[in-house]
mmCIF file with all atom_site columns, C-alpha atoms in Angstrom:
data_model
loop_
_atom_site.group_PDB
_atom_site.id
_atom_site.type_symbol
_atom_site.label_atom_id
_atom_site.label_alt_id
_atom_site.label_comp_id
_atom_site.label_asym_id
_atom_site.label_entity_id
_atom_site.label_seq_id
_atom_site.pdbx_PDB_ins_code
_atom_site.Cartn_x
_atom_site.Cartn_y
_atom_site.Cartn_z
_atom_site.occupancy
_atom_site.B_iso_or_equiv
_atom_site.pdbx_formal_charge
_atom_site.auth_seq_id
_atom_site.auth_comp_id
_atom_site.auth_asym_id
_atom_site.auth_atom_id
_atom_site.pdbx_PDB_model_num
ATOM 1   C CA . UNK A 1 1   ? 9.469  -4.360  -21.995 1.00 55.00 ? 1   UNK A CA 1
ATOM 2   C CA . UNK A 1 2   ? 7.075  -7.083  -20.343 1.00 68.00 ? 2   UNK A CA 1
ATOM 3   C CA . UNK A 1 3   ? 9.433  -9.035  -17.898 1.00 82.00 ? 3   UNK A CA 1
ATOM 4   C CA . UNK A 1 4   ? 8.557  -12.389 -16.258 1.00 90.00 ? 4   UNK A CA 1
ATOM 5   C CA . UNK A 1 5   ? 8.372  -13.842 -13.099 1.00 93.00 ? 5   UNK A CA 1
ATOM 6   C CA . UNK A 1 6   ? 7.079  -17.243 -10.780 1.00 94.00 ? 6   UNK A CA 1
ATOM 7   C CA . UNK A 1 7   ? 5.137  -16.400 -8.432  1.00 93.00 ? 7   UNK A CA 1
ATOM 8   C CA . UNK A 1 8   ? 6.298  -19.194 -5.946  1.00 95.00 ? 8   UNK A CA 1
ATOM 9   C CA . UNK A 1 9   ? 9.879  -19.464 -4.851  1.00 95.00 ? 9   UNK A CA 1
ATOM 10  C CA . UNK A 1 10  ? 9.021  -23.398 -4.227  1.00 95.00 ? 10  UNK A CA 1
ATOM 11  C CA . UNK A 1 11  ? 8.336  -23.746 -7.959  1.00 96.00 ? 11  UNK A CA 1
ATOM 12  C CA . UNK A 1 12  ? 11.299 -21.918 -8.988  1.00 95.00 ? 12  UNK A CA 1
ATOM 13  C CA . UNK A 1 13  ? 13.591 -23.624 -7.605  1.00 94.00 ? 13  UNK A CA 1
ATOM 14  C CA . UNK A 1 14  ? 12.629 -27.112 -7.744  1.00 95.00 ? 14  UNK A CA 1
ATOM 15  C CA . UNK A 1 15  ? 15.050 -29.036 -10.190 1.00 94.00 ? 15  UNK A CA 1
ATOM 16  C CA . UNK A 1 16  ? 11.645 -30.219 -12.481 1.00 95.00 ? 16  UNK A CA 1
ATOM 17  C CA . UNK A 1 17  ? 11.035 -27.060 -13.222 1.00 96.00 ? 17  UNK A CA 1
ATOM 18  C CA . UNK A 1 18  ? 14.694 -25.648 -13.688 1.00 96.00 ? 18  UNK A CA 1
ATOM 19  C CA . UNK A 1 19  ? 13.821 -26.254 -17.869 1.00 96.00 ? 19  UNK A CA 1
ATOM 20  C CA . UNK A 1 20  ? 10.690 -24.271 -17.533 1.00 97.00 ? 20  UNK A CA 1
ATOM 21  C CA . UNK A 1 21  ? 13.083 -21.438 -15.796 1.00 97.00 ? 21  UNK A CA 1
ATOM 22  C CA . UNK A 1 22  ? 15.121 -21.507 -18.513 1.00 97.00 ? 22  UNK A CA 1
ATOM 23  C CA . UNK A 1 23  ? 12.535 -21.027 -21.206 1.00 96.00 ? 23  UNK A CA 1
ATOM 24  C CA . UNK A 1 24  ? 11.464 -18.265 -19.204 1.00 96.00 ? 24  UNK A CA 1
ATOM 25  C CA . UNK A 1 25  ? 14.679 -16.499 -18.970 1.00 96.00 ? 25  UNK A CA 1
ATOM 26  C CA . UNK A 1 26  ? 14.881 -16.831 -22.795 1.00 95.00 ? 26  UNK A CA 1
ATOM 27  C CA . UNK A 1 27  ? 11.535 -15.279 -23.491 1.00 94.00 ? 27  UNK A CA 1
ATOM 28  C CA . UNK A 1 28  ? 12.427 -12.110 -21.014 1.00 92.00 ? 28  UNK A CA 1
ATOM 29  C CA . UNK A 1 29  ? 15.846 -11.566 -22.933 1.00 92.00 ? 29  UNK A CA 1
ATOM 30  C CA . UNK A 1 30  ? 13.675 -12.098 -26.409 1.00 90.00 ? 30  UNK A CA 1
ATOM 31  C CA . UNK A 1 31  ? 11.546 -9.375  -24.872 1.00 88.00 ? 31  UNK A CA 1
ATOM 32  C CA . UNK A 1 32  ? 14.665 -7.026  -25.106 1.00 85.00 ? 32  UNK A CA 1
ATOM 33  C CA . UNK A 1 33  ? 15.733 -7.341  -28.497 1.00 81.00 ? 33  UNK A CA 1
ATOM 34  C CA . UNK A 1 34  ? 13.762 -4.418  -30.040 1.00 80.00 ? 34  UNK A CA 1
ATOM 35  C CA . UNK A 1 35  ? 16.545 -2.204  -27.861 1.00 78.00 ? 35  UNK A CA 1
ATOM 36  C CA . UNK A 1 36  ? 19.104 -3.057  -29.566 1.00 81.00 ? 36  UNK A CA 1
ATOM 37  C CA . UNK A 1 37  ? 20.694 -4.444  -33.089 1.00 80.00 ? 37  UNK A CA 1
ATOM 38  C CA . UNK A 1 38  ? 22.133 -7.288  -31.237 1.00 86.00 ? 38  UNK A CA 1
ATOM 39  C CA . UNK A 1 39  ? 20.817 -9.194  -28.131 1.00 89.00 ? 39  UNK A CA 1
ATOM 40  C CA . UNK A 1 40  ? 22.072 -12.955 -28.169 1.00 93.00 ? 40  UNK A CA 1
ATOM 41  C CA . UNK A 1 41  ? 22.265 -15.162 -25.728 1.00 95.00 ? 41  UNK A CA 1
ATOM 42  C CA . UNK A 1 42  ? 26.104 -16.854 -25.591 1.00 94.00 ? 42  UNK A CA 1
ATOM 43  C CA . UNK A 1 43  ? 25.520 -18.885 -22.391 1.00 94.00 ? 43  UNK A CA 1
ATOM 44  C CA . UNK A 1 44  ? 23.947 -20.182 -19.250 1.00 96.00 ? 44  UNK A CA 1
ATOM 45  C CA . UNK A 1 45  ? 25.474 -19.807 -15.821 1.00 95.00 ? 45  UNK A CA 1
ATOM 46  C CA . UNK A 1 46  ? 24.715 -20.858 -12.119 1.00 95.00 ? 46  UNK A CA 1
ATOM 47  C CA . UNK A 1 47  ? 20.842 -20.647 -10.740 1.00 97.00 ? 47  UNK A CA 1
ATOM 48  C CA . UNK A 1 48  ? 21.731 -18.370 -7.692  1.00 96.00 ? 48  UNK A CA 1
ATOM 49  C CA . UNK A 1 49  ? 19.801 -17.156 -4.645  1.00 95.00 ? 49  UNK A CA 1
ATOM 50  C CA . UNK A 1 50  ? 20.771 -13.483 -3.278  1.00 94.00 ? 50  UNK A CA 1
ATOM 51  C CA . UNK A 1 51  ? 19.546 -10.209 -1.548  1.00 94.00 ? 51  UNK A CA 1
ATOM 52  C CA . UNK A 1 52  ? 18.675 -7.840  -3.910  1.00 93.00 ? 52  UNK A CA 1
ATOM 53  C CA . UNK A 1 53  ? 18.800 -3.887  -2.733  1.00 93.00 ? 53  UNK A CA 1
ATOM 54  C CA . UNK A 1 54  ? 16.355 -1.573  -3.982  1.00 93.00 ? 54  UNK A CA 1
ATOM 55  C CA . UNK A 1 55  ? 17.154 2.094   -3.293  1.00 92.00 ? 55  UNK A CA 1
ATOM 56  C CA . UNK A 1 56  ? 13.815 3.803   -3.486  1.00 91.00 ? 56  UNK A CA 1
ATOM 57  C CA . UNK A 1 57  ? 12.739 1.792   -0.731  1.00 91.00 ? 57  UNK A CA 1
ATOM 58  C CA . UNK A 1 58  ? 16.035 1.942   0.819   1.00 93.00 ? 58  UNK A CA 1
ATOM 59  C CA . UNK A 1 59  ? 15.622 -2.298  1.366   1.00 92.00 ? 59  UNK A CA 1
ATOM 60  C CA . UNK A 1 60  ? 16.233 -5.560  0.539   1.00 94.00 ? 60  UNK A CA 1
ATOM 61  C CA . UNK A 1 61  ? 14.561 -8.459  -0.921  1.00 94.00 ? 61  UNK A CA 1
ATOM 62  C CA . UNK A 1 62  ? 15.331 -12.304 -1.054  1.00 95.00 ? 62  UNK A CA 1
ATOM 63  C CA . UNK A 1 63  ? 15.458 -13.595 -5.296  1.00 94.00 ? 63  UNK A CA 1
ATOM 64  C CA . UNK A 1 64  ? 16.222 -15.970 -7.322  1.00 96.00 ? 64  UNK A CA 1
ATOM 65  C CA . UNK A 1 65  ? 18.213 -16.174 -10.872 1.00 96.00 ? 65  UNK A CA 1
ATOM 66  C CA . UNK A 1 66  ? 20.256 -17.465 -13.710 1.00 96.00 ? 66  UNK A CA 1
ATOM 67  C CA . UNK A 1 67  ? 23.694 -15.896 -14.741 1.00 93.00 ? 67  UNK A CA 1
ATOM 68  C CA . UNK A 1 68  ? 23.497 -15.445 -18.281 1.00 94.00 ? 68  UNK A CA 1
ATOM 69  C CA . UNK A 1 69  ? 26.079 -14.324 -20.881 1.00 92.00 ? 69  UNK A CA 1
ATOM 70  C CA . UNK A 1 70  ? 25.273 -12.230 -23.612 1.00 91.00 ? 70  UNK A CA 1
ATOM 71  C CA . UNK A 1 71  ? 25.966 -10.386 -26.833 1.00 91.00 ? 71  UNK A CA 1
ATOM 72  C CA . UNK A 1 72  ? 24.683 -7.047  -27.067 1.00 88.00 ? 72  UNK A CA 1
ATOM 73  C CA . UNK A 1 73  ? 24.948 -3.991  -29.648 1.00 87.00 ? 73  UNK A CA 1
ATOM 74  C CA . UNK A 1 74  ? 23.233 -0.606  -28.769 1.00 80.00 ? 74  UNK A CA 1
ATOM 75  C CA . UNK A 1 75  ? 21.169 0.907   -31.692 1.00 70.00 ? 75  UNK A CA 1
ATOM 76  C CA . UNK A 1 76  ? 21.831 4.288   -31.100 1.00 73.00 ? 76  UNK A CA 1
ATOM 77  C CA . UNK A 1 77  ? 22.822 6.161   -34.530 1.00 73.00 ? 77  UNK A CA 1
ATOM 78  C CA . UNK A 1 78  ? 21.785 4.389   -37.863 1.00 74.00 ? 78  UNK A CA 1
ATOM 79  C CA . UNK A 1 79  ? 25.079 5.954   -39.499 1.00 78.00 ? 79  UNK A CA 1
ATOM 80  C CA . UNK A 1 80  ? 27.249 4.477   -37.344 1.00 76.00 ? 80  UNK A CA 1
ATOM 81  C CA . UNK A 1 81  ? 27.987 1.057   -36.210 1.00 76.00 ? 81  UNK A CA 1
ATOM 82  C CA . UNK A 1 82  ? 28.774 0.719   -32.520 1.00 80.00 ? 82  UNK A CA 1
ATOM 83  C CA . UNK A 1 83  ? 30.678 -2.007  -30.868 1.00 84.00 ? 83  UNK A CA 1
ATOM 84  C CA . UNK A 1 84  ? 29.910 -5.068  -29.780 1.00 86.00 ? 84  UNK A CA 1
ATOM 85  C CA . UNK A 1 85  ? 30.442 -6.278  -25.842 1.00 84.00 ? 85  UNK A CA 1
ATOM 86  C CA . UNK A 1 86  ? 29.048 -9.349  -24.199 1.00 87.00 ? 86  UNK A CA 1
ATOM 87  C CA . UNK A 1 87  ? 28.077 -9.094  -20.315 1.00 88.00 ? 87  UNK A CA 1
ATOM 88  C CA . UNK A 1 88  ? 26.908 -11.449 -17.408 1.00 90.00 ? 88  UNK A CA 1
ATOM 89  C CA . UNK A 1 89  ? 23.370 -10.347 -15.899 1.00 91.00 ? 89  UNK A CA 1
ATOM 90  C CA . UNK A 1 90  ? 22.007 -11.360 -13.242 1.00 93.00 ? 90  UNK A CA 1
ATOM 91  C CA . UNK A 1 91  ? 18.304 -12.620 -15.117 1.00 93.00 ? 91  UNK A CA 1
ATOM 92  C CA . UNK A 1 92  ? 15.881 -12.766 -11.868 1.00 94.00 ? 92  UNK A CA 1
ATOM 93  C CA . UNK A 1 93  ? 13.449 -15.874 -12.126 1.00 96.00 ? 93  UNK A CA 1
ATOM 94  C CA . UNK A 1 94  ? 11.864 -15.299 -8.988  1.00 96.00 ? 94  UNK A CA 1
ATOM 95  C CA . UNK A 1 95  ? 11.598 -12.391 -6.027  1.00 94.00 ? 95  UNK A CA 1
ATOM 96  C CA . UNK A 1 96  ? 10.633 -12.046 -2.537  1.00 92.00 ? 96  UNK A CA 1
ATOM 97  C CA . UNK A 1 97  ? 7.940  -9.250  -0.905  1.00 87.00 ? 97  UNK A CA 1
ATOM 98  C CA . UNK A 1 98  ? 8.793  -6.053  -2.727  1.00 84.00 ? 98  UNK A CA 1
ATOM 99  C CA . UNK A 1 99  ? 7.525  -3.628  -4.566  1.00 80.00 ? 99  UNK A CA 1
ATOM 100 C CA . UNK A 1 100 ? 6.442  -3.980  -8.259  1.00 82.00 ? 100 UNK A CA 1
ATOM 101 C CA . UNK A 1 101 ? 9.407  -1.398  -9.355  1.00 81.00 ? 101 UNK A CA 1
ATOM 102 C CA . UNK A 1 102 ? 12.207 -3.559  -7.308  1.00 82.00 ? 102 UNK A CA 1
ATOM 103 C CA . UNK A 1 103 ? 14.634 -4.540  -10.309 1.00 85.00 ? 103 UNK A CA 1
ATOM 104 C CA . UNK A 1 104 ? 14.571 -7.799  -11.670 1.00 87.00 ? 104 UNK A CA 1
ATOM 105 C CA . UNK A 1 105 ? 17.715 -7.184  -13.996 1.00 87.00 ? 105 UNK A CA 1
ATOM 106 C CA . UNK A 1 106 ? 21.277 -6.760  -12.367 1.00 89.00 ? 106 UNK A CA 1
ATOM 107 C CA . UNK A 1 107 ? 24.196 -6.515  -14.815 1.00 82.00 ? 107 UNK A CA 1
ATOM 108 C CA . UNK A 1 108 ? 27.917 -7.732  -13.968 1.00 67.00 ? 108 UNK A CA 1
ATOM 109 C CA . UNK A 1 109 ? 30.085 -5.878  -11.317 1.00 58.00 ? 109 UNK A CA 1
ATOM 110 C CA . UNK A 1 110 ? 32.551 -8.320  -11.023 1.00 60.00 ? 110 UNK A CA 1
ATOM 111 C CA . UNK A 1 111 ? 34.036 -11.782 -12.021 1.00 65.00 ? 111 UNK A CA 1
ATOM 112 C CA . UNK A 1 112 ? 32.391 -13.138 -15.251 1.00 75.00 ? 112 UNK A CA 1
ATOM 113 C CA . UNK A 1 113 ? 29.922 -16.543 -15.550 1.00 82.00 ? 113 UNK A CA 1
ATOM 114 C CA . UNK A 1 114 ? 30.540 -18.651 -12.846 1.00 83.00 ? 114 UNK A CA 1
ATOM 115 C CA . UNK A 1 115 ? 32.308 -16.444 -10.750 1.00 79.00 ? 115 UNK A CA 1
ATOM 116 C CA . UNK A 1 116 ? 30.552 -13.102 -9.717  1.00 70.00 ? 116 UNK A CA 1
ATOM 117 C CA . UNK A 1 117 ? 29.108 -12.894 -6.652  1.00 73.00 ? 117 UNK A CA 1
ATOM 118 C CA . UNK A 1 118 ? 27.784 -9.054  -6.572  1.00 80.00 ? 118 UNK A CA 1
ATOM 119 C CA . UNK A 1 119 ? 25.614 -7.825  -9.686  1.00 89.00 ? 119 UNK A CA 1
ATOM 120 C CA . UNK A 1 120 ? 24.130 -4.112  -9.490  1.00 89.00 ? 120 UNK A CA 1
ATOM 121 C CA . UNK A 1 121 ? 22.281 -2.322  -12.535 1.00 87.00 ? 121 UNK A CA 1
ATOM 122 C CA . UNK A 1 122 ? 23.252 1.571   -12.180 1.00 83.00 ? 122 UNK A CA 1
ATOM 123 C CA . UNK A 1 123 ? 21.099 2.966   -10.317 1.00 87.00 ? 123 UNK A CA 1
ATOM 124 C CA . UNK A 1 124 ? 22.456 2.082   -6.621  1.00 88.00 ? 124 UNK A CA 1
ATOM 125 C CA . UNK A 1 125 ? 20.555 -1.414  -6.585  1.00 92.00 ? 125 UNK A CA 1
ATOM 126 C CA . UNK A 1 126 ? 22.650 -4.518  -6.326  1.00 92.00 ? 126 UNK A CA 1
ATOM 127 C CA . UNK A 1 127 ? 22.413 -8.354  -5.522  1.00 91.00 ? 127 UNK A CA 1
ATOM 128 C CA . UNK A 1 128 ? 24.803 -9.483  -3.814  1.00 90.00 ? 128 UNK A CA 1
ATOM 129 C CA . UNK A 1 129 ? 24.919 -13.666 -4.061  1.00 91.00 ? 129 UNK A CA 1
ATOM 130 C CA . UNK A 1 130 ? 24.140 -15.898 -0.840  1.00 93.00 ? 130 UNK A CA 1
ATOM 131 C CA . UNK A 1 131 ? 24.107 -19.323 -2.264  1.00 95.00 ? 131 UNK A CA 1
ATOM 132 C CA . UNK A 1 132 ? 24.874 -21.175 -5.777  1.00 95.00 ? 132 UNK A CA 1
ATOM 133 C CA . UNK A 1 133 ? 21.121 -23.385 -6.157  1.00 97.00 ? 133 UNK A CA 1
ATOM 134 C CA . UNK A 1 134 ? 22.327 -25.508 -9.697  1.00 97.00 ? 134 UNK A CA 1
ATOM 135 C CA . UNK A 1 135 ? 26.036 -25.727 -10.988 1.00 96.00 ? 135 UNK A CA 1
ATOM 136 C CA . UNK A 1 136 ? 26.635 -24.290 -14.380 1.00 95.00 ? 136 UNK A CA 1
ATOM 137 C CA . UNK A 1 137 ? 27.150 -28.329 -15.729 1.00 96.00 ? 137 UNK A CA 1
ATOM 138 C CA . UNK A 1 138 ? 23.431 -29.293 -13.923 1.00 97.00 ? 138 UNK A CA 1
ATOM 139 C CA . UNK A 1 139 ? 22.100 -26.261 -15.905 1.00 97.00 ? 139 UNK A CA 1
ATOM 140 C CA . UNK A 1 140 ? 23.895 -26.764 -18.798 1.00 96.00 ? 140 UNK A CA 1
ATOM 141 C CA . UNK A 1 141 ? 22.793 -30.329 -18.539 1.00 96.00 ? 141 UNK A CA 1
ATOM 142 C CA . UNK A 1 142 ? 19.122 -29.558 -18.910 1.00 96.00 ? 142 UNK A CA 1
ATOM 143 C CA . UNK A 1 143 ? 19.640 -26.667 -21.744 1.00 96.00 ? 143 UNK A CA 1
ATOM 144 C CA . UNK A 1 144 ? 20.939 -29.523 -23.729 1.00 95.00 ? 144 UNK A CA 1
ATOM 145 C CA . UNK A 1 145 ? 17.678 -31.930 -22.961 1.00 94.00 ? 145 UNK A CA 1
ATOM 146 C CA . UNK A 1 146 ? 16.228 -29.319 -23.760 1.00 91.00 ? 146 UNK A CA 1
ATOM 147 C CA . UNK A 1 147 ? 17.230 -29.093 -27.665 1.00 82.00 ? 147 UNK A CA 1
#
């Protein structure tokens, strides 16, 4: 899975380009569908700023990145059907100096859109969330520009 990043935290979080962020979140989660039978997008949350942990080097790293509800079914046994869930993840736009293997992807711990502050993916790494950049309306407000 080929996951996407800027390269400038300047450009990622300037308010011109928060469409552009967007589309690239969409691509990365596009990226993912061959995982699974189901991978859709249900919404857009907050543009946050954090400190993301990564355990193998046992430190953290400044990022940046939308909230993003979605609708996800494992494909794990043709014969059988599995459930449905929906999640908020933590979809990084942007990281500080780390190492290429630092996680980009942090699921929900806690809260739901709009209201978790702490996101980790499983393996010991976490984000936990400094400062709310864009509101879920000014994000919303460009996603619909946008169609």
């Amino acid at each position: 899975m080929e996951y996407s990043i800027f390269n400038q935290k300047g450009y990622a979080i300037n308010k011109d380009n928060l469409g552009a962020a967007i589309k690239l979140v969409m691509s990365n989660i596009e990226s993912q569908k061959s995982s699974y039978d189901k991978l859709n997008i249900l919404s857009f949350g907050r543009l946050l700023e954090g400190r993301a942990y990564y355990h193998e080097e046992d430190a953290f790293y400044n990022c940046l990145g939308f909230e993003v509800e979605v609708e996800k079914q494992f494909r794990w046994d043709e014969n059988v059907e599995e459930p449905i869930f929906t999640e908020v993840g933590f979809y990084s736009i942007w990281k500080g100096k780390s190492s290429s293997y630092a996680p980009v992807l942090f699921t929900e711990s806690s809260g739901g859109l709009g209201k978790a502050y702490k996101f980790s993916n499983g393996c010991g790494d976490h984000i936990d969330i400094s400062k709310e950049i864009y509101t879920m309306v000014e994000v919303q407000e460009v996603i619909n520009r946008m169609k």
